[in-house]
Amino acid sequence: MRLSKQEDVWPDDDFWLGFFDAEARAFFWWPTAADLAAYRRRWDATPASERPYDPGLETPWDFGSMLDAFRNGEYEILGCRRISPTTARLEFDPYAGPFGGTECMRALIEAFGHRVLHDSWG
């Protein structure tokens, strides 16, 4: 992902899926057309002022959106390095603020069953 971002050459979602086992894939939302229609009905039925706070409108990340967030985030991925036998650090350098946030990074980490211990941006 680091090289794809540096070179702005992004393979399709199927390429990236090859790095995710079934458990990691299960972390993401894979909505059917019926799921999307039901979500849209809930969205339309909820007053705009309540939408940000309604837990019924929260969904997990969908896989493609996570990839898009990485691609479009305004930062350089510096790398991931182990800092102890049980802890690693994903390092990035934002170009400016706002840079797109760290939510996609958190989703990637959590998809593989890891916990984010500290997020310097959120």
Tab-separated table of C-alpha atoms in Angstrom:
chain	number	residue	atom	x	y	z
A	1	MET	CA	0.000	0.000	0.000
A	2	ARG	CA	2.887	2.306	0.760
A	3	LEU	CA	4.307	1.956	-2.764
A	4	SER	CA	0.887	2.220	-4.382
A	5	LYS	CA	0.309	5.471	-2.545
A	6	GLN	CA	3.767	6.843	-3.372
A	7	GLU	CA	3.440	5.992	-7.059
A	8	ASP	CA	-0.319	6.647	-7.257
A	9	VAL	CA	-0.804	3.268	-8.908
A	10	TRP	CA	-3.771	1.523	-7.327
A	11	PRO	CA	-4.660	-2.048	-8.219
A	12	ASP	CA	-8.331	-3.002	-8.050
A	13	ASP	CA	-10.042	-4.221	-4.876
A	14	ASP	CA	-9.538	-7.875	-5.840
A	15	PHE	CA	-5.767	-7.398	-5.713
A	16	TRP	CA	-5.967	-6.075	-2.161
A	17	LEU	CA	-8.392	-8.810	-1.091
A	18	GLY	CA	-5.585	-11.286	-1.663
A	19	PHE	CA	-3.884	-9.947	1.474
A	20	PHE	CA	-6.968	-10.491	3.664
A	21	ASP	CA	-7.986	-13.853	5.073
A	22	ALA	CA	-11.630	-14.718	5.744
A	23	GLU	CA	-11.494	-13.374	9.298
A	24	ALA	CA	-10.050	-10.033	8.191
A	25	ARG	CA	-12.586	-9.785	5.367
A	26	ALA	CA	-15.409	-10.377	7.856
A	27	PHE	CA	-14.453	-7.134	9.613
A	28	PHE	CA	-15.852	-5.140	6.684
A	29	TRP	CA	-19.422	-4.467	5.574
A	30	TRP	CA	-20.339	-6.223	2.318
A	31	PRO	CA	-23.869	-4.878	1.765
A	32	THR	CA	-26.253	-6.420	-0.708
A	33	ALA	CA	-28.630	-4.274	-2.733
A	34	ALA	CA	-31.314	-5.096	-0.148
A	35	ASP	CA	-28.991	-4.011	2.699
A	36	LEU	CA	-28.328	-0.707	0.969
A	37	ALA	CA	-32.045	-0.130	0.340
A	38	ALA	CA	-32.851	-0.828	3.999
A	39	TYR	CA	-30.090	1.515	5.107
A	40	ARG	CA	-31.375	4.242	2.801
A	41	ARG	CA	-34.881	3.877	4.272
A	42	ARG	CA	-33.477	4.224	7.818
A	43	TRP	CA	-31.419	7.237	6.699
A	44	ASP	CA	-34.405	8.952	5.086
A	45	ALA	CA	-36.612	8.259	8.122
A	46	THR	CA	-34.114	9.812	10.538
A	47	PRO	CA	-34.133	13.594	10.993
A	48	ALA	CA	-30.919	15.157	9.673
A	49	SER	CA	-30.051	16.575	13.094
A	50	GLU	CA	-30.135	13.061	14.628
A	51	ARG	CA	-28.226	11.145	11.923
A	52	PRO	CA	-24.720	11.685	13.374
A	53	TYR	CA	-25.851	10.285	16.745
A	54	ASP	CA	-28.124	7.433	15.678
A	55	PRO	CA	-26.398	4.090	16.325
A	56	GLY	CA	-28.790	2.429	13.861
A	57	LEU	CA	-27.084	4.346	11.065
A	58	GLU	CA	-23.574	3.237	11.984
A	59	THR	CA	-22.052	0.606	9.733
A	60	PRO	CA	-18.628	-0.973	9.636
A	61	TRP	CA	-16.239	0.192	6.950
A	62	ASP	CA	-16.860	-1.303	3.565
A	63	PHE	CA	-13.682	-2.604	1.979
A	64	GLY	CA	-13.627	-0.313	-1.052
A	65	SER	CA	-14.187	2.795	1.062
A	66	MET	CA	-11.240	1.905	3.266
A	67	LEU	CA	-9.028	1.562	0.196
A	68	ASP	CA	-10.327	4.857	-1.219
A	69	ALA	CA	-9.578	6.585	2.085
A	70	PHE	CA	-5.985	5.341	1.967
A	71	ARG	CA	-5.607	6.400	-1.640
A	72	ASN	CA	-7.086	9.864	-1.113
A	73	GLY	CA	-5.609	10.638	2.305
A	74	GLU	CA	-3.129	13.485	2.143
A	75	TYR	CA	-0.217	11.794	3.869
A	76	GLU	CA	2.763	9.609	3.142
A	77	ILE	CA	2.845	6.153	4.684
A	78	LEU	CA	6.327	5.851	6.151
A	79	GLY	CA	6.108	2.231	7.217
A	80	CYS	CA	5.146	-0.198	9.904
A	81	ARG	CA	7.739	-1.324	12.397
A	82	ARG	CA	7.824	-3.582	15.417
A	83	ILE	CA	8.752	-1.679	18.563
A	84	SER	CA	8.431	-4.618	20.976
A	85	PRO	CA	7.541	-8.313	20.702
A	86	THR	CA	3.842	-7.468	20.969
A	87	THR	CA	3.621	-3.919	19.637
A	88	ALA	CA	4.072	-2.336	16.230
A	89	ARG	CA	3.735	1.212	14.950
A	90	LEU	CA	2.179	2.352	11.678
A	91	GLU	CA	3.944	5.584	10.819
A	92	PHE	CA	2.723	8.269	8.459
A	93	ASP	CA	3.459	11.893	7.704
A	94	PRO	CA	0.474	14.156	6.977
A	95	TYR	CA	1.078	16.781	4.303
A	96	ALA	CA	-1.189	19.345	5.991
A	97	GLY	CA	-4.374	19.577	7.989
A	98	PRO	CA	-6.918	18.330	7.341
A	99	PHE	CA	-5.279	15.285	5.806
A	100	GLY	CA	-8.167	12.800	5.809
A	101	GLY	CA	-7.849	11.289	9.253
A	102	THR	CA	-6.665	7.974	10.626
A	103	GLU	CA	-9.921	6.016	10.584
A	104	CYS	CA	-8.911	3.913	7.560
A	105	MET	CA	-5.614	3.036	9.255
A	106	ARG	CA	-7.495	2.004	12.380
A	107	ALA	CA	-9.852	-0.145	10.266
A	108	LEU	CA	-6.933	-1.894	8.568
A	109	ILE	CA	-5.241	-2.634	11.891
A	110	GLU	CA	-8.439	-3.838	13.571
A	111	ALA	CA	-9.419	-6.013	10.584
A	112	PHE	CA	-6.476	-8.261	11.413
A	113	GLY	CA	-7.476	-8.541	15.064
A	114	HIS	CA	-5.067	-5.979	16.456
A	115	ARG	CA	-5.863	-3.115	18.807
A	116	VAL	CA	-4.893	0.510	18.345
A	117	LEU	CA	-3.222	1.567	21.571
A	118	HIS	CA	-2.590	5.188	20.648
A	119	ASP	CA	-3.692	7.416	17.821
A	120	SER	CA	-1.914	10.755	17.787
A	121	TRP	CA	-4.597	12.237	15.508
A	122	GLY	CA	-7.816	10.999	17.006
